[in-house]
mmCIF file of C-alpha atoms and ligand atoms in Angstrom:
data_model
loop_
_atom_site.group_PDB
_atom_site.id
_atom_site.type_symbol
_atom_site.label_atom_id
_atom_site.label_comp_id
_atom_site.label_asym_id
_atom_site.label_seq_id
_atom_site.Cartn_x
_atom_site.Cartn_y
_atom_site.Cartn_z
ATOM 1 C CA MET A 162 12.513 -15.557 18.375
ATOM 2 C CA LYS A 163 13.668 -12.019 18.030
ATOM 3 C CA GLU A 164 17.312 -11.297 18.386
ATOM 4 C CA LYS A 165 17.949 -9.194 21.422
ATOM 5 C CA GLU A 166 19.862 -6.733 19.314
ATOM 6 C CA SER A 167 19.039 -3.363 17.858
ATOM 7 C CA ALA A 168 19.120 -2.321 14.239
ATOM 8 C CA LEU A 169 19.453 0.979 12.422
ATOM 9 C CA VAL A 170 17.490 1.124 9.163
ATOM 10 C CA CYS A 171 18.299 3.436 6.249
ATOM 11 C CA PHE A 172 14.822 4.720 5.643
ATOM 12 C CA SER A 173 13.444 6.877 2.835
ATOM 13 C CA GLY A 174 9.719 6.148 3.036
ATOM 14 C CA GLY A 175 9.776 4.250 -0.257
ATOM 15 C CA GLN A 176 8.503 0.744 -0.961
ATOM 16 C CA ASP A 177 11.860 -0.944 -0.444
ATOM 17 C CA SER A 178 12.984 0.754 2.736
ATOM 18 C CA THR A 179 9.504 0.487 4.280
ATOM 19 C CA THR A 180 9.602 -3.265 3.661
ATOM 20 C CA CYS A 181 13.081 -3.320 5.216
ATOM 21 C CA LEU A 182 11.830 -1.361 8.216
ATOM 22 C CA TYR A 183 9.116 -3.915 8.962
ATOM 23 C CA TRP A 184 11.529 -6.775 8.257
ATOM 24 C CA ALA A 185 13.789 -5.254 10.916
ATOM 25 C CA ILE A 186 10.899 -4.863 13.360
ATOM 26 C CA GLU A 187 10.245 -8.572 12.854
ATOM 27 C CA ASN A 188 13.868 -9.535 13.431
ATOM 28 C CA PHE A 189 15.249 -7.158 16.032
ATOM 29 C CA ALA A 190 14.232 -6.177 19.524
ATOM 30 C CA SER A 191 14.683 -2.481 18.939
ATOM 31 C CA VAL A 192 14.652 -0.565 15.666
ATOM 32 C CA HIS A 193 15.787 2.947 14.760
ATOM 33 C CA THR A 194 15.588 4.747 11.430
ATOM 34 C CA VAL A 195 17.656 7.370 9.677
ATOM 35 C CA CYS A 196 16.499 9.326 6.654
ATOM 36 C CA PHE A 197 18.832 11.244 4.362
ATOM 37 C CA SER A 198 18.311 14.802 3.296
ATOM 38 C CA TYR A 199 20.478 15.486 0.262
ATOM 39 C CA GLY A 200 18.627 18.243 -1.533
ATOM 40 C CA GLN A 201 16.282 15.865 -3.319
ATOM 41 C CA LYS A 202 13.783 17.605 -5.589
ATOM 42 C CA HIS A 203 10.941 16.102 -3.667
ATOM 43 C CA SER A 204 11.538 16.882 -0.044
ATOM 44 C CA GLN A 205 8.115 15.562 0.981
ATOM 45 C CA GLU A 206 9.883 12.195 0.801
ATOM 46 C CA ILE A 207 11.181 13.019 4.285
ATOM 47 C CA GLU A 208 7.701 13.802 5.617
ATOM 48 C CA VAL A 209 6.343 10.562 4.153
ATOM 49 C CA ALA A 210 9.164 8.670 5.886
ATOM 50 C CA ARG A 211 8.556 10.481 9.172
ATOM 51 C CA ALA A 212 4.845 9.563 9.107
ATOM 52 C CA ILE A 213 5.568 5.871 8.463
ATOM 53 C CA ALA A 214 8.216 5.742 11.205
ATOM 54 C CA GLN A 215 5.741 7.321 13.610
ATOM 55 C CA LYS A 216 3.118 4.741 12.709
ATOM 56 C CA ALA A 217 5.670 1.947 13.161
ATOM 57 C CA ASN A 218 6.601 3.449 16.519
ATOM 58 C CA VAL A 219 10.326 3.614 15.812
ATOM 59 C CA SER A 220 12.730 6.489 16.283
ATOM 60 C CA PHE A 221 13.342 8.714 13.273
ATOM 61 C CA GLU A 222 16.268 10.969 12.523
ATOM 62 C CA VAL A 223 17.079 13.070 9.482
ATOM 63 C CA LEU A 224 20.702 13.316 8.473
ATOM 64 C CA ASP A 225 21.760 16.207 6.273
ATOM 65 C CA VAL A 226 24.069 14.825 3.600
ATOM 66 C CA SER A 227 23.387 17.562 1.069
ATOM 67 C CA LEU A 228 27.081 18.102 0.470
ATOM 68 C CA ILE A 229 26.914 15.166 -1.945
ATOM 69 C CA SER A 230 24.898 17.369 -4.311
ATOM 70 C CA GLN A 231 27.651 19.978 -4.269
ATOM 71 C CA LEU A 232 30.093 17.388 -5.505
ATOM 72 C CA ALA A 233 28.109 15.650 -8.195
ATOM 73 C CA ASP A 234 25.422 16.859 -10.547
ATOM 74 C CA ASN A 235 22.508 14.506 -10.983
ATOM 75 C CA SER A 236 18.890 14.593 -11.952
ATOM 76 C CA LEU A 237 17.576 13.744 -8.488
ATOM 77 C CA THR A 238 18.746 17.054 -7.064
ATOM 78 C CA ASN A 239 19.364 19.414 -9.979
ATOM 79 C CA PRO A 240 16.058 20.872 -11.222
ATOM 80 C CA THR A 241 17.614 21.800 -14.580
ATOM 81 C CA ILE A 242 18.466 18.190 -15.451
ATOM 82 C CA ALA A 243 15.633 16.093 -16.829
ATOM 83 C CA MET A 244 15.581 12.600 -15.440
ATOM 84 C CA ASP A 245 16.544 9.724 -17.715
ATOM 85 C CA GLU A 246 13.380 7.756 -18.394
ATOM 86 C CA THR A 247 15.287 4.721 -19.548
ATOM 87 C CA LYS A 248 18.787 3.517 -18.890
ATOM 88 C CA PRO A 249 21.229 4.766 -21.541
ATOM 89 C CA GLU A 250 22.938 1.871 -23.312
ATOM 90 C CA ASP A 251 26.510 2.851 -22.652
ATOM 91 C CA SER A 252 26.357 4.722 -19.350
ATOM 92 C CA LEU A 253 24.648 4.925 -15.984
ATOM 93 C CA PRO A 254 21.302 6.769 -15.793
ATOM 94 C CA ASN A 255 21.576 10.390 -14.638
ATOM 95 C CA THR A 256 19.713 9.474 -11.457
ATOM 96 C CA PHE A 257 22.986 7.899 -10.373
ATOM 97 C CA VAL A 258 24.763 9.822 -7.623
ATOM 98 C CA PRO A 259 28.386 8.654 -7.577
ATOM 99 C CA GLY A 260 29.418 7.222 -4.241
ATOM 100 C CA ARG A 261 26.038 7.810 -2.646
ATOM 101 C CA ASN A 262 25.599 4.464 -0.935
ATOM 102 C CA MET A 263 29.196 4.398 0.195
ATOM 103 C CA VAL A 264 28.959 7.838 1.779
ATOM 104 C CA PHE A 265 25.498 7.299 3.246
ATOM 105 C CA LEU A 266 26.277 3.879 4.711
ATOM 106 C CA THR A 267 29.494 5.217 6.190
ATOM 107 C CA PHE A 268 27.546 7.979 7.953
ATOM 108 C CA VAL A 269 24.987 5.434 9.113
ATOM 109 C CA ALA A 270 27.742 3.221 10.525
ATOM 110 C CA ILE A 271 29.172 6.152 12.473
ATOM 111 C CA MET A 272 25.706 6.927 13.783
ATOM 112 C CA ALA A 273 25.093 3.257 14.636
ATOM 113 C CA ARG A 274 28.382 3.058 16.513
ATOM 114 C CA THR A 275 27.443 6.114 18.568
ATOM 115 C CA LYS A 276 24.204 4.380 19.500
ATOM 116 C CA GLY A 277 25.939 1.088 20.282
ATOM 117 C CA ILE A 278 24.201 -0.632 17.345
ATOM 118 C CA ARG A 279 25.973 -3.038 15.018
ATOM 119 C CA ASN A 280 23.142 -4.091 12.728
ATOM 120 C CA ILE A 281 22.522 -1.822 9.763
ATOM 121 C CA VAL A 282 19.679 -2.503 7.343
ATOM 122 C CA THR A 283 19.551 -1.156 3.800
ATOM 123 C CA GLY A 284 17.100 -1.849 0.982
ATOM 124 C CA VAL A 285 19.582 -2.067 -1.888
ATOM 125 C CA SER A 286 18.925 -4.779 -4.432
ATOM 126 C CA GLU A 287 21.030 -6.267 -7.155
ATOM 127 C CA THR A 288 18.058 -7.824 -8.946
ATOM 128 C CA ASP A 289 16.296 -4.785 -10.386
ATOM 129 C CA PHE A 290 19.222 -2.461 -10.134
ATOM 130 C CA SER A 291 19.487 0.183 -12.811
ATOM 131 C CA GLY A 292 23.159 -0.524 -13.219
ATOM 132 C CA TYR A 293 24.081 1.271 -9.996
ATOM 133 C CA PRO A 294 27.374 -0.312 -8.942
ATOM 134 C CA ASP A 295 26.834 0.537 -5.276
ATOM 135 C CA CYS A 296 23.672 -1.568 -5.083
ATOM 136 C CA ARG A 297 25.586 -4.769 -5.755
ATOM 137 C CA ASP A 298 26.179 -7.447 -3.158
ATOM 138 C CA THR A 299 29.942 -7.384 -3.802
ATOM 139 C CA PHE A 300 30.078 -3.704 -2.965
ATOM 140 C CA ILE A 301 28.051 -4.102 0.237
ATOM 141 C CA ARG A 302 30.269 -6.969 1.418
ATOM 142 C CA SER A 303 33.365 -4.981 0.615
ATOM 143 C CA LEU A 304 32.087 -1.913 2.457
ATOM 144 C CA ASN A 305 31.128 -4.074 5.442
ATOM 145 C CA VAL A 306 34.741 -5.200 5.745
ATOM 146 C CA THR A 307 36.010 -1.651 5.277
ATOM 147 C CA LEU A 308 33.690 -0.214 7.933
ATOM 148 C CA ASN A 309 34.743 -2.898 10.394
ATOM 149 C CA LEU A 310 38.400 -2.190 9.718
ATOM 150 C CA ALA A 311 37.917 1.570 9.842
ATOM 151 C CA MET A 312 36.164 1.576 13.193
ATOM 152 C CA GLU A 313 37.362 -1.672 14.762
ATOM 153 C CA GLU A 314 33.781 -2.853 14.924
ATOM 154 C CA HIS A 315 31.641 -5.833 13.991
ATOM 155 C CA PHE A 316 28.977 -4.191 11.914
ATOM 156 C CA ILE A 317 26.603 -6.402 9.971
ATOM 157 C CA LEU A 318 25.098 -4.826 6.870
ATOM 158 C CA HIS A 319 21.753 -6.544 6.275
ATOM 159 C CA THR A 320 20.272 -6.393 2.774
ATOM 160 C CA PRO A 321 17.004 -8.352 2.944
ATOM 161 C CA LEU A 322 16.012 -7.315 -0.585
ATOM 162 C CA MET A 323 19.336 -8.021 -2.302
ATOM 163 C CA TRP A 324 18.117 -10.989 -4.349
ATOM 164 C CA LEU A 325 14.430 -10.157 -4.579
ATOM 165 C CA ASP A 326 12.764 -8.718 -7.657
ATOM 166 C CA LYS A 327 9.966 -6.169 -7.210
ATOM 167 C CA SER A 328 7.286 -8.828 -7.281
ATOM 168 C CA GLU A 329 9.039 -10.642 -4.427
ATOM 169 C CA VAL A 330 9.373 -7.361 -2.507
ATOM 170 C CA TRP A 331 5.580 -7.029 -2.731
ATOM 171 C CA GLU A 332 5.295 -10.621 -1.551
ATOM 172 C CA LEU A 333 7.541 -9.913 1.437
ATOM 173 C CA SER A 334 5.516 -6.845 2.360
ATOM 174 C CA ASP A 335 2.387 -8.986 2.242
ATOM 175 C CA GLN A 336 3.994 -11.594 4.501
ATOM 176 C CA LEU A 337 4.953 -8.822 6.908
ATOM 177 C CA GLY A 338 1.346 -7.602 6.967
ATOM 178 C CA ILE A 339 2.088 -4.215 5.412
ATOM 179 C CA PHE A 340 0.900 -4.736 1.837
ATOM 180 C CA GLU A 341 -1.703 -1.965 2.102
ATOM 181 C CA LEU A 342 0.581 0.378 3.955
ATOM 182 C CA VAL A 343 3.176 0.022 1.205
ATOM 183 C CA GLN A 344 0.536 0.458 -1.469
ATOM 184 C CA ASN A 345 -1.067 3.548 0.019
ATOM 185 C CA GLU A 346 1.493 5.377 2.109
ATOM 186 C CA THR A 347 4.953 4.981 0.632
ATOM 187 C CA LEU A 348 6.627 7.235 -1.932
ATOM 188 C CA THR A 349 8.730 5.620 -4.636
ATOM 189 C CA CYS A 350 7.958 7.892 -7.608
ATOM 190 C CA TYR A 351 10.786 10.009 -9.023
ATOM 191 C CA ASN A 352 8.212 12.755 -9.551
ATOM 192 C CA GLY A 353 7.370 12.865 -5.853
ATOM 193 C CA ILE A 354 3.821 11.524 -6.024
ATOM 194 C CA PRO A 355 3.006 9.139 -3.137
ATOM 195 C CA ALA A 356 1.260 5.746 -3.393
ATOM 196 C CA GLN A 357 0.630 4.792 -7.053
ATOM 197 C CA GLY A 358 2.813 7.704 -8.190
ATOM 198 C CA CYS A 359 2.902 9.290 -11.647
ATOM 199 C CA GLY A 360 2.808 5.884 -13.322
ATOM 200 C CA LYS A 361 5.355 7.000 -15.909
ATOM 201 C CA CYS A 362 8.796 7.299 -14.337
ATOM 202 C CA PRO A 363 11.107 4.235 -14.161
ATOM 203 C CA ALA A 364 10.470 3.824 -10.420
ATOM 204 C CA CYS A 365 6.697 3.791 -10.927
ATOM 205 C CA GLU A 366 6.949 1.379 -13.833
ATOM 206 C CA LEU A 367 9.064 -1.034 -11.822
ATOM 207 C CA ARG A 368 6.768 -0.793 -8.824
ATOM 208 C CA GLN A 369 3.642 -1.284 -10.946
ATOM 209 C CA SER A 370 4.927 -4.206 -13.014
ATOM 210 C CA GLY A 371 6.167 -5.895 -9.820
ATOM 211 C CA LEU A 372 2.751 -5.455 -8.242
ATOM 212 C CA GLU A 373 0.954 -6.868 -11.262
ATOM 213 C CA SER A 374 3.199 -9.892 -11.421
ATOM 214 C CA TYR A 375 2.804 -10.511 -7.669
ATOM 215 C CA LEU A 376 -0.998 -10.231 -7.857
ATOM 216 C CA ASN A 377 -1.041 -12.612 -10.838
ATOM 217 C CA LYS A 378 1.080 -15.078 -8.940
ATOM 218 C CA LYS A 379 -1.161 -14.793 -5.901
ATOM 219 C CA THR A 380 -4.376 -15.461 -7.808
ATOM 220 C CA ASN A 381 -2.812 -18.471 -9.513
ATOM 221 C CA ILE A 382 -1.849 -20.178 -6.251
HETATM 222 ZN ZN1 ZN B 179 6.570 8.147 -10.946
#
C-alpha cells in the first residue's frame, strides 16, 4: 500500500534519477520533481527531464543553482576543461563539483519544507561511485541529521539506489515497468547525447556495461 505521504525527487532526466522517480511514484501518494540548472554544458538535460516528468504526470520545477559554477571550476560546466575519461589515481575526477550534493540537497530540503514534504529522494549510489565523497551513505545520513537540526524537521532522505550497481539499477527499472523508457528517453551521457549516448564517456560505459550484465543475467534465469 502506498504511503499517504508526498515525496520530492531530485530529478535530472538521467537513468538513475528516472528510476528513482518511478520508485517514488510506486511508494508515495504524491510526487514532485526538482531539476537543477547549474550551467551544465548540456542544457538539453533539463528539457529531457521536463519531458519525462510530463509523461510521468508529476510536477516539475527547475532550480537555478548556477552559483556553484562560479565557486568551483569543473569539467561539467567549463567548456575549456576536457572531461577526465578515467578516474585519476591520486585525485577525484574533474567532473567532481565540490559540495554539489550538499548544496543541492540543502536547497531541495528548503523547497520540500515550503511544500510541506518531508520525503526527499535522490539517486546517489555508493556502489559505482567515481570516488565522489558526497555520494556515500555516510554523507547522506550525516546531512539528513544536519538538515533536521537546521530546520527542526523530520526529513527522510531516501536513496533507493545506494547499494545497487548499474546492472541492478536496470533490473529495478525493469521491475518498475520503465525499462524501455530508461533505454530510449533518458540522458546520462557526459557529452549530452540522449538514450545510448556517445558510447565513449565514463557515464556511457557504466550504463552500457550495466545493461549488458543485466541482460546476460536475465537470459540466464
Ligand atoms: Zn557518453
